[in-house]
């Protein structure tokens, strides 16, 4: 059984991380008028159903990391309870929040990152990239804790052929950072903008925003071009020229401008709903990532799920490609000293519910 799990983990890691065209994640951050911070994101994979689950992890729950060829890497035990959304295997938490208000999420980062080479002599300090979120949520309360925890371990790939990921961390103080591991060295970047997508690196994405200095919310004023009168065809022409494709640089630009132009709402719940509305713009239909004639996965969307996390309220919300209803897990209703570990599918029924309207 253990050997089967290892083989599956390697296959999952390699499959998820090597199919470059199917990977996409978009993250944004909103703050409400009452000071609440909400971090939200999408997760995309156009190749198959990721069979995503939510995991409730109590204090004292122990895990062990996968490493190349085995599951005998670093052992770690949760000091803090947390709730995470996982993909393919319940250990592979892609997004979550712990009871101290630390949020963590992984975003694919192909071709730009490089971890340290795995050293079997350091296997007891080696953590798989796809399990770093679980380790951090169970071990850390603040971003400062995260920096210390990452410095103490080797982040490795389960399969050396796999592409890398980078991470977003945010804590209850409002601080948010991006972690990228390049040439074996961990680099933390303060993310005051609050946006993250995929490759290239975070600093490049910020620099690239300068290419869109001409964009602004609202509509462009009429002007004369010689004898011709130029007027906008409709509202929102100030964003004319914003990139509309689904590549990571284009999504970063759109996310930054949509987020910046969003009105500040009164409270966290309103901000959560606003995040879902903004991220509607980043849903990726199945088929647009495939060449003509290539087989297309039998799933309703390449955007498999979208989540929003109210850090102060200790709530994580999600909706899926199968059910657009927003669901919420309230960590403050969970006694992490008593609850048992559980892993539950995000969707029990994989079909969008349709409610009929009865006309009498």
Tab-separated table of C-alpha atoms in Angstrom:
chain	number	residue	atom	x	y	z
A	1	UNK	CA	0.000	0.000	0.000
A	2	UNK	CA	2.801	2.412	0.925
A	3	UNK	CA	4.584	1.708	-2.368
A	4	UNK	CA	1.347	2.371	-4.262
A	5	UNK	CA	0.944	5.732	-2.512
A	6	UNK	CA	4.508	6.724	-3.398
A	7	UNK	CA	4.034	5.830	-7.054
A	8	UNK	CA	0.768	7.763	-7.160
A	9	UNK	CA	2.305	10.791	-5.461
A	10	UNK	CA	5.177	10.872	-7.947
A	11	UNK	CA	2.768	10.494	-10.860
A	12	UNK	CA	0.495	13.229	-9.521
A	13	UNK	CA	3.352	15.634	-8.842
A	14	UNK	CA	4.871	15.089	-12.258
A	15	UNK	CA	1.531	15.232	-14.070
A	16	UNK	CA	0.394	18.406	-12.340
A	17	UNK	CA	3.677	20.193	-12.667
A	18	UNK	CA	4.884	19.162	-16.120
A	19	UNK	CA	1.788	19.890	-18.193
A	20	UNK	CA	2.688	23.547	-18.499
A	21	UNK	CA	-0.155	24.736	-20.774
A	22	UNK	CA	-2.820	23.570	-18.308
A	23	UNK	CA	-1.559	25.393	-15.240
A	24	UNK	CA	-2.881	28.741	-14.103
A	25	UNK	CA	-3.610	30.423	-10.776
A	26	UNK	CA	-4.691	33.997	-10.097
A	27	UNK	CA	-4.565	35.591	-6.646
A	28	UNK	CA	-5.940	38.925	-5.443
A	29	UNK	CA	-6.335	40.743	-2.122
A	30	UNK	CA	-9.118	43.080	-0.985
A	31	UNK	CA	-9.426	45.140	2.200
A	32	UNK	CA	-12.784	46.257	3.523
A	33	UNK	CA	-13.612	49.520	5.276
A	34	UNK	CA	-13.535	47.834	8.695
A	35	UNK	CA	-9.895	46.810	8.100
A	36	UNK	CA	-10.501	43.168	7.199
A	37	UNK	CA	-8.205	41.544	4.639
A	38	UNK	CA	-9.447	38.905	2.223
A	39	UNK	CA	-7.065	36.870	0.068
A	40	UNK	CA	-8.655	35.050	-2.846
A	41	UNK	CA	-7.476	32.889	-5.705
A	42	UNK	CA	-8.368	30.522	-8.507
A	43	UNK	CA	-6.762	27.185	-9.280
A	44	UNK	CA	-6.731	25.869	-12.822
A	45	UNK	CA	-5.894	22.565	-14.400
A	46	UNK	CA	-7.341	21.731	-17.792
A	47	UNK	CA	-6.118	18.135	-17.987
A	48	UNK	CA	-8.530	16.307	-15.669
A	49	UNK	CA	-10.641	16.555	-12.537
A	50	UNK	CA	-8.276	17.257	-9.634
A	51	UNK	CA	-10.662	15.516	-7.209
A	52	UNK	CA	-10.169	18.381	-4.778
A	53	UNK	CA	-10.979	17.997	-1.102
A	54	UNK	CA	-11.011	20.033	2.052
A	55	UNK	CA	-8.962	18.810	4.980
A	56	UNK	CA	-9.575	19.638	8.639
A	57	UNK	CA	-6.293	19.133	10.491
A	58	UNK	CA	-6.283	19.152	14.322
A	59	UNK	CA	-3.474	20.172	16.620
A	60	UNK	CA	-1.100	17.285	17.174
A	61	UNK	CA	-1.742	15.642	13.800
A	62	UNK	CA	1.495	14.182	12.393
A	63	UNK	CA	2.501	13.784	8.759
A	64	UNK	CA	5.577	12.756	6.817
A	65	UNK	CA	6.804	14.266	3.590
A	66	UNK	CA	7.278	12.539	0.291
A	67	UNK	CA	10.784	12.725	-1.146
A	68	UNK	CA	12.075	11.294	-4.448
A	69	UNK	CA	11.261	7.595	-4.485
A	70	UNK	CA	9.885	7.325	-0.957
A	71	UNK	CA	7.687	8.715	1.773
A	72	UNK	CA	10.365	8.943	4.429
A	73	UNK	CA	11.132	12.654	4.360
A	74	UNK	CA	10.656	15.132	7.170
A	75	UNK	CA	8.138	14.323	9.885
A	76	UNK	CA	6.061	17.240	11.111
A	77	UNK	CA	3.316	17.648	13.690
A	78	UNK	CA	0.721	20.420	13.687
A	79	UNK	CA	1.111	22.931	16.490
A	80	UNK	CA	-1.867	24.835	15.095
A	81	UNK	CA	-5.072	23.456	13.622
A	82	UNK	CA	-5.967	24.436	10.098
A	83	UNK	CA	-8.314	23.926	7.171
A	84	UNK	CA	-6.892	23.402	3.699
A	85	UNK	CA	-8.103	22.781	0.156
A	86	UNK	CA	-6.116	19.968	-1.439
A	87	UNK	CA	-5.646	18.661	-4.969
A	88	UNK	CA	-5.381	15.014	-6.083
A	89	UNK	CA	-4.012	13.783	-2.748
A	90	UNK	CA	-5.195	14.986	0.625
A	91	UNK	CA	-1.596	15.778	1.659
A	92	UNK	CA	-1.206	18.245	-1.219
A	93	UNK	CA	-2.864	21.325	0.289
A	94	UNK	CA	-2.894	24.174	-2.217
A	95	UNK	CA	-4.653	26.806	-0.094
A	96	UNK	CA	-5.572	27.136	3.543
A	97	UNK	CA	-5.727	29.084	6.796
A	98	UNK	CA	-4.859	28.138	10.353
A	99	UNK	CA	-6.421	29.075	13.678
A	100	UNK	CA	-3.852	31.863	14.200
A	101	UNK	CA	-4.928	33.605	11.004
A	102	UNK	CA	-1.993	32.602	8.801
A	103	UNK	CA	-2.989	32.030	5.182
A	104	UNK	CA	-0.861	30.007	2.773
A	105	UNK	CA	-1.215	28.981	-0.852
A	106	UNK	CA	0.879	27.546	-3.665
A	107	UNK	CA	0.875	28.803	-7.236
A	108	UNK	CA	2.648	27.048	-10.104
A	109	UNK	CA	5.920	28.647	-11.149
A	110	UNK	CA	7.219	26.677	-14.129
A	111	UNK	CA	10.683	27.162	-15.633
A	112	UNK	CA	11.766	29.970	-13.324
A	113	UNK	CA	12.298	28.333	-9.945
A	114	UNK	CA	14.821	25.697	-8.900
A	115	UNK	CA	14.955	23.953	-5.550
A	116	UNK	CA	18.000	22.450	-3.878
A	117	UNK	CA	18.934	19.001	-5.118
A	118	UNK	CA	17.609	16.308	-2.831
A	119	UNK	CA	20.241	14.954	-0.431
A	120	UNK	CA	19.236	11.661	1.158
A	121	UNK	CA	21.447	12.540	4.134
A	122	UNK	CA	19.082	15.435	4.847
A	123	UNK	CA	15.842	13.565	4.294
A	124	UNK	CA	14.701	14.340	7.856
A	125	UNK	CA	14.837	18.048	6.925
A	126	UNK	CA	13.403	17.678	3.410
A	127	UNK	CA	9.831	18.712	2.631
A	128	UNK	CA	8.091	18.258	-0.730
A	129	UNK	CA	7.036	21.478	-2.421
A	130	UNK	CA	3.445	20.233	-2.643
A	131	UNK	CA	3.400	19.707	1.146
A	132	UNK	CA	5.022	22.964	2.234
A	133	UNK	CA	1.631	24.643	2.742
A	134	UNK	CA	0.597	21.887	5.167
A	135	UNK	CA	3.869	22.188	7.090
A	136	UNK	CA	3.648	25.982	7.312
A	137	UNK	CA	-0.006	26.091	8.358
A	138	UNK	CA	0.640	23.580	11.118
A	139	UNK	CA	3.841	25.224	12.345
A	140	UNK	CA	3.599	28.994	11.945
A	141	UNK	CA	1.488	31.877	13.239
A	142	UNK	CA	3.049	34.796	11.348
A	143	UNK	CA	4.952	35.575	8.166
A	144	UNK	CA	8.058	36.033	10.298
A	145	UNK	CA	7.583	32.457	11.533
A	146	UNK	CA	7.295	31.326	7.914
A	147	UNK	CA	10.640	32.892	7.014
A	148	UNK	CA	12.335	31.062	9.882
A	149	UNK	CA	10.605	27.755	9.093
A	150	UNK	CA	11.605	27.831	5.413
A	151	UNK	CA	15.216	28.616	6.338
A	152	UNK	CA	15.341	25.453	8.469
A	153	UNK	CA	14.282	22.956	5.764
A	154	UNK	CA	15.126	21.817	2.241
A	155	UNK	CA	12.192	22.254	-0.135
A	156	UNK	CA	12.454	19.529	-2.776
A	157	UNK	CA	10.507	18.142	-5.707
A	158	UNK	CA	8.986	14.667	-5.436
A	159	UNK	CA	10.013	14.132	-9.040
A	160	UNK	CA	13.056	16.117	-10.262
A	161	UNK	CA	11.444	16.455	-13.711
A	162	UNK	CA	8.525	18.407	-12.295
A	163	UNK	CA	8.079	22.138	-12.597
A	164	UNK	CA	8.362	24.272	-9.483
A	165	UNK	CA	5.828	26.326	-7.525
A	166	UNK	CA	5.961	29.560	-5.589
A	167	UNK	CA	3.892	30.550	-2.570
A	168	UNK	CA	1.820	33.349	-1.053
A	169	UNK	CA	1.679	33.830	2.730
A	170	UNK	CA	-0.394	36.395	4.657
A	171	UNK	CA	-0.962	36.824	8.365
A	172	UNK	CA	-3.358	38.562	10.740
A	173	UNK	CA	-1.196	41.706	10.849
A	174	UNK	CA	-1.923	42.316	7.168
A	175	UNK	CA	1.575	41.439	5.994
A	176	UNK	CA	1.757	39.403	2.794
A	177	UNK	CA	4.809	37.915	1.094
A	178	UNK	CA	5.666	35.810	-1.948
A	179	UNK	CA	8.240	33.029	-1.630
A	180	UNK	CA	10.227	31.971	-4.696
A	181	UNK	CA	13.060	29.464	-4.592
A	182	UNK	CA	15.558	30.152	-7.369
A	183	UNK	CA	18.899	28.375	-7.759
A	184	UNK	CA	18.293	26.676	-4.434
A	185	UNK	CA	17.898	29.929	-2.499
A	186	UNK	CA	14.680	31.164	-0.886
A	187	UNK	CA	13.657	34.719	-1.746
A	188	UNK	CA	10.829	36.475	0.094
A	189	UNK	CA	9.181	39.500	-1.525
A	190	UNK	CA	6.834	41.853	0.283
A	191	UNK	CA	3.568	41.747	-1.646
A	192	UNK	CA	1.953	45.074	-0.868
A	193	UNK	CA	0.028	44.916	-4.151
A	194	UNK	CA	-1.573	41.617	-3.134
A	195	UNK	CA	-1.645	40.056	-6.623
A	196	UNK	CA	0.033	36.834	-7.725
A	197	UNK	CA	-0.138	34.597	-10.788
A	198	UNK	CA	2.522	32.273	-12.204
A	199	UNK	CA	5.689	32.736	-14.271
A	200	UNK	CA	7.797	34.812	-14.736
A	201	UNK	CA	8.960	35.874	-11.281
A	202	UNK	CA	7.091	38.258	-8.996
A	203	UNK	CA	9.519	41.162	-9.433
A	204	UNK	CA	9.260	40.890	-13.232
A	205	UNK	CA	5.455	40.946	-12.990
A	206	UNK	CA	5.574	44.168	-10.969
A	207	UNK	CA	7.941	45.759	-13.493
A	208	UNK	CA	5.702	44.695	-16.363
A	209	UNK	CA	2.837	46.757	-14.917
A	210	UNK	CA	4.714	49.833	-16.133
A	211	UNK	CA	3.817	48.840	-19.679
A	212	UNK	CA	0.205	49.708	-18.824
A	213	UNK	CA	0.744	53.136	-17.259
A	214	UNK	CA	-1.812	54.519	-19.743
A	215	UNK	CA	-4.710	52.505	-18.297
A	216	UNK	CA	-7.216	54.039	-15.894
A	217	UNK	CA	-10.724	53.280	-14.601
A	218	UNK	CA	-13.616	55.053	-16.276
A	219	UNK	CA	-13.969	56.254	-19.835
A	220	UNK	CA	-11.602	58.124	-22.113
A	221	UNK	CA	-12.573	61.701	-23.005
A	222	UNK	CA	-13.485	62.544	-26.605
A	223	UNK	CA	-10.654	64.028	-28.624
A	224	UNK	CA	-9.883	65.328	-32.091
A	225	UNK	CA	-7.580	63.494	-34.502
A	226	UNK	CA	-7.106	66.035	-37.248
A	227	UNK	CA	-10.569	66.556	-38.680
A	228	UNK	CA	-11.924	63.359	-37.077
A	229	UNK	CA	-13.838	63.269	-33.795
A	230	UNK	CA	-12.871	60.267	-31.645
A	231	UNK	CA	-15.211	59.036	-28.930
A	232	UNK	CA	-15.375	55.852	-26.905
A	233	UNK	CA	-17.747	53.133	-28.061
A	234	UNK	CA	-18.824	52.398	-24.506
A	235	UNK	CA	-18.070	52.583	-20.807
A	236	UNK	CA	-14.719	51.448	-19.452
A	237	UNK	CA	-12.634	52.683	-22.367
A	238	UNK	CA	-9.947	53.788	-19.938
A	239	UNK	CA	-8.950	50.115	-19.819
A	240	UNK	CA	-8.745	49.870	-23.616
A	241	UNK	CA	-5.599	47.889	-24.397
A	242	UNK	CA	-5.680	45.744	-21.273
A	243	UNK	CA	-4.517	42.219	-22.210
A	244	UNK	CA	-7.362	39.733	-22.331
A	245	UNK	CA	-5.561	36.410	-22.819
A	246	UNK	CA	-5.023	33.832	-20.072
A	247	UNK	CA	-1.223	33.890	-19.870
A	248	UNK	CA	0.172	34.651	-16.382
A	249	UNK	CA	1.548	38.131	-17.248
A	250	UNK	CA	-1.779	39.178	-18.757
A	251	UNK	CA	-3.768	37.808	-15.823
A	252	UNK	CA	-1.439	39.639	-13.414
A	253	UNK	CA	-2.133	42.938	-15.167
A	254	UNK	CA	-5.896	42.411	-15.239
A	255	UNK	CA	-5.992	41.285	-11.620
A	256	UNK	CA	-3.980	44.311	-10.490
A	257	UNK	CA	-6.235	46.812	-12.266
A	258	UNK	CA	-9.533	45.122	-11.388
A	259	UNK	CA	-8.463	44.880	-7.762
A	260	UNK	CA	-7.261	48.488	-7.606
A	261	UNK	CA	-10.448	49.874	-9.146
A	262	UNK	CA	-12.805	47.878	-6.908
A	263	UNK	CA	-14.723	50.015	-4.391
A	264	UNK	CA	-13.912	49.433	-0.723
A	265	UNK	CA	-16.877	47.647	0.844
A	266	UNK	CA	-18.012	47.836	4.488
A	267	UNK	CA	-16.992	44.438	5.857
A	268	UNK	CA	-15.210	41.163	5.213
A	269	UNK	CA	-18.224	39.236	3.937
A	270	UNK	CA	-18.941	41.907	1.353
A	271	UNK	CA	-15.277	41.834	0.324
A	272	UNK	CA	-15.408	38.041	-0.001
A	273	UNK	CA	-18.363	38.286	-2.381
A	274	UNK	CA	-16.566	41.027	-4.298
A	275	UNK	CA	-13.509	38.757	-4.673
A	276	UNK	CA	-15.646	36.043	-6.236
A	277	UNK	CA	-17.140	38.579	-8.651
A	278	UNK	CA	-13.702	39.847	-9.686
A	279	UNK	CA	-12.339	36.335	-10.106
A	280	UNK	CA	-15.249	35.448	-12.398
A	281	UNK	CA	-13.153	37.270	-14.983
A	282	UNK	CA	-10.392	34.675	-14.650
A	283	UNK	CA	-12.417	31.516	-15.209
A	284	UNK	CA	-10.786	29.574	-18.029
A	285	UNK	CA	-13.132	27.603	-20.306
A	286	UNK	CA	-12.117	24.092	-21.258
A	287	UNK	CA	-10.717	23.956	-24.777
A	288	UNK	CA	-8.926	27.272	-25.182
A	289	UNK	CA	-5.645	25.769	-23.955
A	290	UNK	CA	-5.793	22.875	-26.443
A	291	UNK	CA	-4.721	22.853	-30.065
A	292	UNK	CA	-7.393	21.997	-32.648
A	293	UNK	CA	-7.892	18.238	-32.748
A	294	UNK	CA	-6.384	17.595	-29.337
A	295	UNK	CA	-8.587	15.727	-26.849
A	296	UNK	CA	-10.305	17.883	-24.240
A	297	UNK	CA	-10.944	16.744	-20.687
A	298	UNK	CA	-14.511	15.920	-19.685
A	299	UNK	CA	-14.780	18.676	-17.076
A	300	UNK	CA	-16.942	21.822	-17.149
A	301	UNK	CA	-14.091	24.301	-16.625
A	302	UNK	CA	-10.330	24.520	-16.417
A	303	UNK	CA	-10.879	26.703	-13.339
A	304	UNK	CA	-11.476	23.890	-10.897
A	305	UNK	CA	-12.193	26.003	-7.845
A	306	UNK	CA	-12.048	29.526	-6.488
A	307	UNK	CA	-11.493	30.373	-2.835
A	308	UNK	CA	-11.577	33.472	-0.630
A	309	UNK	CA	-10.163	33.644	2.883
A	310	UNK	CA	-11.285	36.124	5.526
A	311	UNK	CA	-8.178	36.207	7.684
A	312	UNK	CA	-9.544	38.149	10.662
A	313	UNK	CA	-12.780	36.163	10.638
A	314	UNK	CA	-10.904	32.838	10.253
A	315	UNK	CA	-13.216	31.724	7.454
A	316	UNK	CA	-12.393	30.087	4.141
A	317	UNK	CA	-14.960	30.166	1.343
A	318	UNK	CA	-14.973	28.221	-1.919
A	319	UNK	CA	-16.962	27.405	-5.013
A	320	UNK	CA	-16.157	24.854	-7.694
A	321	UNK	CA	-16.494	24.115	-11.379
A	322	UNK	CA	-19.323	21.738	-10.463
A	323	UNK	CA	-21.229	23.992	-8.074
A	324	UNK	CA	-21.079	27.780	-8.181
A	325	UNK	CA	-22.762	28.102	-4.774
A	326	UNK	CA	-20.345	29.627	-2.276
A	327	UNK	CA	-19.609	27.425	0.741
A	328	UNK	CA	-17.892	28.467	3.960
A	329	UNK	CA	-15.857	26.734	6.670
A	330	UNK	CA	-15.661	28.770	9.881
A	331	UNK	CA	-12.523	27.844	11.830
A	332	UNK	CA	-13.847	29.544	14.955
A	333	UNK	CA	-16.564	26.899	15.136
A	334	UNK	CA	-13.957	24.116	15.244
A	335	UNK	CA	-12.268	22.939	18.433
A	336	UNK	CA	-8.892	21.952	17.013
A	337	UNK	CA	-7.925	20.268	20.286
A	338	UNK	CA	-10.775	17.769	19.931
A	339	UNK	CA	-11.759	17.507	16.262
A	340	UNK	CA	-10.530	14.460	14.375
A	341	UNK	CA	-8.655	14.680	11.101
A	342	UNK	CA	-10.961	14.532	8.120
A	343	UNK	CA	-10.677	14.867	4.371
A	344	UNK	CA	-13.892	15.464	2.426
A	345	UNK	CA	-14.551	16.020	-1.320
A	346	UNK	CA	-15.376	19.608	-2.221
A	347	UNK	CA	-18.272	18.222	-4.267
A	348	UNK	CA	-20.215	15.133	-3.292
A	349	UNK	CA	-22.345	15.500	-6.432
A	350	UNK	CA	-20.375	16.610	-9.480
A	351	UNK	CA	-23.104	18.424	-11.290
A	352	UNK	CA	-24.182	22.057	-11.168
A	353	UNK	CA	-27.488	22.257	-9.245
A	354	UNK	CA	-30.313	24.006	-11.064
A	355	UNK	CA	-33.225	25.337	-9.027
A	356	UNK	CA	-36.542	25.432	-10.801
A	357	UNK	CA	-38.867	28.401	-10.327
A	358	UNK	CA	-42.476	27.404	-9.776
A	359	UNK	CA	-44.991	29.775	-11.331
A	360	UNK	CA	-48.438	29.380	-9.791
